Short mmCIF file of C-alpha atoms and ligand atoms in Angstrom, two decimals:
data_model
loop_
_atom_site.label_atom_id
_atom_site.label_comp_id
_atom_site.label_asym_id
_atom_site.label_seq_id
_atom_site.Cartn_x
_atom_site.Cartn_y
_atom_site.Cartn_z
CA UNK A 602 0.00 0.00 0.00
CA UNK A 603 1.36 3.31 -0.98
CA UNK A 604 0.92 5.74 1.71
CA UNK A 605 -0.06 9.25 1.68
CA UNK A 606 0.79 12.01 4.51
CA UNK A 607 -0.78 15.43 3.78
CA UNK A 608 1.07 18.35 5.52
CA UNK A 609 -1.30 21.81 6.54
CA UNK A 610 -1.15 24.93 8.40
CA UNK A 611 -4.58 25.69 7.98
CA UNK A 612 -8.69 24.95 6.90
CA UNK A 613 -7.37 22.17 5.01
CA UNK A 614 -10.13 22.64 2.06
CA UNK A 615 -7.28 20.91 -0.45
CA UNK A 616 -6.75 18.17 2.13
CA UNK A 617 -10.35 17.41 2.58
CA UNK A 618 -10.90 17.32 -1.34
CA UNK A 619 -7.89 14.66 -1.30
CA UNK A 620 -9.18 12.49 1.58
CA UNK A 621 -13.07 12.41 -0.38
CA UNK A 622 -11.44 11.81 -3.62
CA UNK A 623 -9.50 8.94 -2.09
CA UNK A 624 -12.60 7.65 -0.28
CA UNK A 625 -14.95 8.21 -3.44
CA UNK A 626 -12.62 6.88 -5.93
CA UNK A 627 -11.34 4.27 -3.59
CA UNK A 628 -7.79 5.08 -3.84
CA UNK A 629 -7.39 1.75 -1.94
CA UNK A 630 -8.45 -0.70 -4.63
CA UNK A 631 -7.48 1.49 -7.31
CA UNK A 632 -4.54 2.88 -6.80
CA UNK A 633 -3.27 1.16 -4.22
CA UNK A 634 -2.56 3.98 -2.03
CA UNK A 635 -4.30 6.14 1.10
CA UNK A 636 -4.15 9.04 3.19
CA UNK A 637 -2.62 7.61 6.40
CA UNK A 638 -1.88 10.96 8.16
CA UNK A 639 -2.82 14.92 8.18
CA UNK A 640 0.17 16.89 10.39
CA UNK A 641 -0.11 20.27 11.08
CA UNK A 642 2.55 23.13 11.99
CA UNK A 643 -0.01 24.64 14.25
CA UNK A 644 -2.22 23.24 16.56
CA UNK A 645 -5.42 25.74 15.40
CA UNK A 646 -4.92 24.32 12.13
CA UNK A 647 -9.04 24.01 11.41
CA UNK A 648 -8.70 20.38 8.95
CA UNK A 649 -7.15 18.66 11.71
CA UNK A 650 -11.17 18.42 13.05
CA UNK A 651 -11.77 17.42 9.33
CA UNK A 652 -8.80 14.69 9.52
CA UNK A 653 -9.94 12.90 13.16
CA UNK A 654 -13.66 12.86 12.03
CA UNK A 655 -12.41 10.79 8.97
CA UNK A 656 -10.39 8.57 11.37
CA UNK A 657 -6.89 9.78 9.77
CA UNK A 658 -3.94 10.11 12.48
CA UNK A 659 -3.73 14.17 12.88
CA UNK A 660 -1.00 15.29 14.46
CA UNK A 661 0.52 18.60 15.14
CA UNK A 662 4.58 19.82 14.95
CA UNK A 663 4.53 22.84 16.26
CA UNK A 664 7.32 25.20 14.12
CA UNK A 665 7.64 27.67 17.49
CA UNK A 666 9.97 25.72 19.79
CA UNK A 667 12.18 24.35 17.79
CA UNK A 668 15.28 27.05 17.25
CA UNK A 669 16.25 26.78 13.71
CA UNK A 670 14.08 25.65 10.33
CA UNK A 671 16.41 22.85 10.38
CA UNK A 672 15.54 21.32 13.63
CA UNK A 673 11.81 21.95 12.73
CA UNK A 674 12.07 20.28 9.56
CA UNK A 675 14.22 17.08 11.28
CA UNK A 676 11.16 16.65 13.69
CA UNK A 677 8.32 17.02 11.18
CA UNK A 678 10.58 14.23 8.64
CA UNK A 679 10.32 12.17 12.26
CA UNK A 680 6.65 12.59 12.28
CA UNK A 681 6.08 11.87 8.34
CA UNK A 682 8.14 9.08 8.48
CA UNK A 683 6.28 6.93 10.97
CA UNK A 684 3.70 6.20 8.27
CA UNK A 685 6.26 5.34 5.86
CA UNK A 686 5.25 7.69 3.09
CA UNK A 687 4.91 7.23 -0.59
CA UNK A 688 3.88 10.36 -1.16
CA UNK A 689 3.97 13.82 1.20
CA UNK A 690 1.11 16.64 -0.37
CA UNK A 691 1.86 19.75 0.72
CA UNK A 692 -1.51 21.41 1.20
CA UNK A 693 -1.64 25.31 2.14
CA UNK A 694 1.58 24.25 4.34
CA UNK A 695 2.82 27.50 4.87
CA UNK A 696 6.41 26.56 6.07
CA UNK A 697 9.71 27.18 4.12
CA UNK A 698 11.25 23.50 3.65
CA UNK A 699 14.44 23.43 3.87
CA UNK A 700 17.19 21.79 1.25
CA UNK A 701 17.85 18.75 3.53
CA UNK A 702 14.07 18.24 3.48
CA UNK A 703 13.43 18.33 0.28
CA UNK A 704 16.10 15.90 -0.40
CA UNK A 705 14.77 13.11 1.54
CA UNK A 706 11.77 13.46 -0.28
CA UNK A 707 12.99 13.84 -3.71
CA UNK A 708 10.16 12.37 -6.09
CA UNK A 709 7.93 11.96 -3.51
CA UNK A 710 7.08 15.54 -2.55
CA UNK A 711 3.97 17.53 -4.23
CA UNK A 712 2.57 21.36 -3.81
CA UNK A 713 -0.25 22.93 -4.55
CA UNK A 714 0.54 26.78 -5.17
CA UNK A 715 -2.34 29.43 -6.03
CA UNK A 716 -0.92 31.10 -9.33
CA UNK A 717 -0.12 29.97 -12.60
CA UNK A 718 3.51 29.37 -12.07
CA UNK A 719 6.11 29.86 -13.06
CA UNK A 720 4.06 33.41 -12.41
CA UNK A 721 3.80 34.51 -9.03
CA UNK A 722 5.74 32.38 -7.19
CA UNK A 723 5.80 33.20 -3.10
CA UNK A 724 3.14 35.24 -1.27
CA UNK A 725 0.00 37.14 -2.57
CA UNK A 726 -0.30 35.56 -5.45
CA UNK A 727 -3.70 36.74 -6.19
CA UNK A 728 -2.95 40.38 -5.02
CA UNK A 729 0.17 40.58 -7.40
CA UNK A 730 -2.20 38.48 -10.24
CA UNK A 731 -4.57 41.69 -10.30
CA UNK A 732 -2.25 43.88 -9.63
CA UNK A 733 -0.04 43.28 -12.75
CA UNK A 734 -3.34 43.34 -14.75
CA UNK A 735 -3.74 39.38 -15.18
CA UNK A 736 -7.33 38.38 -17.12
CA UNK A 737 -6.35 34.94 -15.64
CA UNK A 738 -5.18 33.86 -12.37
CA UNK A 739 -5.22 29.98 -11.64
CA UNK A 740 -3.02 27.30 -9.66
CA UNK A 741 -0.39 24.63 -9.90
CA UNK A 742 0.45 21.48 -8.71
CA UNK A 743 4.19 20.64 -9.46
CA UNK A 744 6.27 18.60 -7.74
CA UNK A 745 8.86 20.39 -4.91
CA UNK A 746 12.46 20.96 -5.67
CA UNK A 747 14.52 22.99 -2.93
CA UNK A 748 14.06 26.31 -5.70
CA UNK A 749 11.23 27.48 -3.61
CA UNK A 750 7.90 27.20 -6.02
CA UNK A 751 9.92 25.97 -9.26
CA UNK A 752 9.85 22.25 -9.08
CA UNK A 753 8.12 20.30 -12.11
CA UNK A 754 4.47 20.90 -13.07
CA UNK A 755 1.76 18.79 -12.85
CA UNK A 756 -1.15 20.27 -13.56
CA UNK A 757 -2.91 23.59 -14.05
CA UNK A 758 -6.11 25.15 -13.74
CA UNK A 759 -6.88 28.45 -15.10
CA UNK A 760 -9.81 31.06 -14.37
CA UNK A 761 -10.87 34.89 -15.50
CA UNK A 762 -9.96 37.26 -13.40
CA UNK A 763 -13.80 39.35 -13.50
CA UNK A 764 -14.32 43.12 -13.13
CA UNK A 765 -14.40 44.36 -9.46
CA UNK A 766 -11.89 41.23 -8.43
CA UNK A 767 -10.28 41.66 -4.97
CA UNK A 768 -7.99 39.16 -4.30
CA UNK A 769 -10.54 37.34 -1.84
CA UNK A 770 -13.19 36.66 -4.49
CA UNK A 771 -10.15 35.35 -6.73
CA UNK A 772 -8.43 33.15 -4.38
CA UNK A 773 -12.33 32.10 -3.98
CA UNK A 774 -12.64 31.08 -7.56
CA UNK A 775 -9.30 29.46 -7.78
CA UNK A 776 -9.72 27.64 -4.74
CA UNK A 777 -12.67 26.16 -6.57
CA UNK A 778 -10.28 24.88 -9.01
CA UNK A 779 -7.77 23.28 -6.47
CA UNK A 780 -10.08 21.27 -5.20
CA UNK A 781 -10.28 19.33 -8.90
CA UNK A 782 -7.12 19.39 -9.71
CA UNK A 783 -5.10 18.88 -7.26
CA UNK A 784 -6.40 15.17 -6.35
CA UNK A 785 -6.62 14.67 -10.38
CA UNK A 786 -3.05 15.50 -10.20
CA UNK A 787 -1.71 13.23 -7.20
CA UNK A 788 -3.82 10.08 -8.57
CA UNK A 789 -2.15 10.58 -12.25
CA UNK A 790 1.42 11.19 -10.07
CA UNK A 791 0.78 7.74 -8.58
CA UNK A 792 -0.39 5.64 -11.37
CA UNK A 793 2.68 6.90 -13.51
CA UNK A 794 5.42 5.65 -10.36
CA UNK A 795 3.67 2.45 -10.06
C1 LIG B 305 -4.59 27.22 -1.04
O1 LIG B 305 -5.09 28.25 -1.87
C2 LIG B 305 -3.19 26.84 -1.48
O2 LIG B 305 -2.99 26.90 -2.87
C3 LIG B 305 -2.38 27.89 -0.78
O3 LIG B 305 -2.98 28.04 0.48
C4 LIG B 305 -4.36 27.73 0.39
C5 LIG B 305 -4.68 26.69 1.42
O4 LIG B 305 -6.06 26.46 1.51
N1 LIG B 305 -1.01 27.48 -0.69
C6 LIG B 305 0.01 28.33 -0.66
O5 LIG B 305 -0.13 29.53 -0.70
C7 LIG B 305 1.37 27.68 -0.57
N2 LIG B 305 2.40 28.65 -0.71
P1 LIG B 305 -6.60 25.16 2.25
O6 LIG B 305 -5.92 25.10 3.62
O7 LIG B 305 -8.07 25.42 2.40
O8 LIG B 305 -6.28 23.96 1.41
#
């Protein structure tokens, strides 16, 4: 059985689309794989409810304590690693990974990022989007390299940017999107290493 841990920081909408998909599609039989685990950097983190009532482990790392990224990041490999991963979905994790990190989970390491990279990589992506004058904003799913929001792409999804946009009622309308794609994208990932 392939194993999936999903990583957030906070409402977890992407990580609840993945844990239906895999329940409606039955990952199990199909693919062969399942969401073991949801871990969270913060303890208010509000799909770690979502997570329990599904009967996934949730667990939280906090970030705070430990001194350094790199001690943070040994800790939360610690945690991942007791449910011997196939694949780790970063899902509105809002924590810079560091190099080491990223390493250990080379090819087994996904993203979900809220522009249509390699636009707007980093913060405010829907701000900047409307800001530069975009007609389309969108997300991408690519697979994580240690160049911060650069690694391989997955798969897309594109939508208008309409008149009177703030980024709110954007990030709405993309977030839409995410919740297609992004477990579209991590099934196709998985059929293709088997
Ligand atoms: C999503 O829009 C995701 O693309 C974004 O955070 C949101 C999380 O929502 N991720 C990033 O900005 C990563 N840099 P969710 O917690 O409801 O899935």
């Amino acid at each position: 059985m392939k194993n999936i841990v999903i990583l957030i920081s906070g409402g977890g909408s992407n990580m609840a689309a993945i844990v239906r998909a895999a329940q409606r599609d039955n990952w199990r039989k199909g693919l062969g794989a399942e969401v073991k685990a949801v871990i969270s950097n913060r303890a208010d983190a509000g799909g770690l409810a979502f997570a329990r009532e599904q009967g996934l482990a949730a667990e939280v790392v906090d970030h705070k304590p430990f001194p350094s990224r790199e001690a943070f990041d040994e800790a939360l490999a610690t945690a991942i690693d007791a449910h011997a991963p196939a694949l780790v979905v970063l899902a509105g994790f809002m924590r810079i990974l560091t190099p080491a990190f990223v390493e250990r989970y080379r090819g087994r390491l996904v993203n979900i990022h809220p522009s249509l990279l390699p636009a707007f990589p980093g913060l405010h992506t829907h701000q900047r989007a409307l800001e530069a004058g975009c007609r389309f904003g969108g997300a991408t799913v690519h697979q994580v390299t240690a160049d911060l929001d650069h690694g391989p792409i997955l798969e897309q999804a594109v939508v208008p940017v309409l008149p009177g946009d703030t980024p709110e009622a954007l990030a709405a309308r993309v977030l839409t999107q995410e919740h297609l794609i992004y477990p579209r994208a991590i099934a196709h990932f998985l059929r293709q290493a088997a």
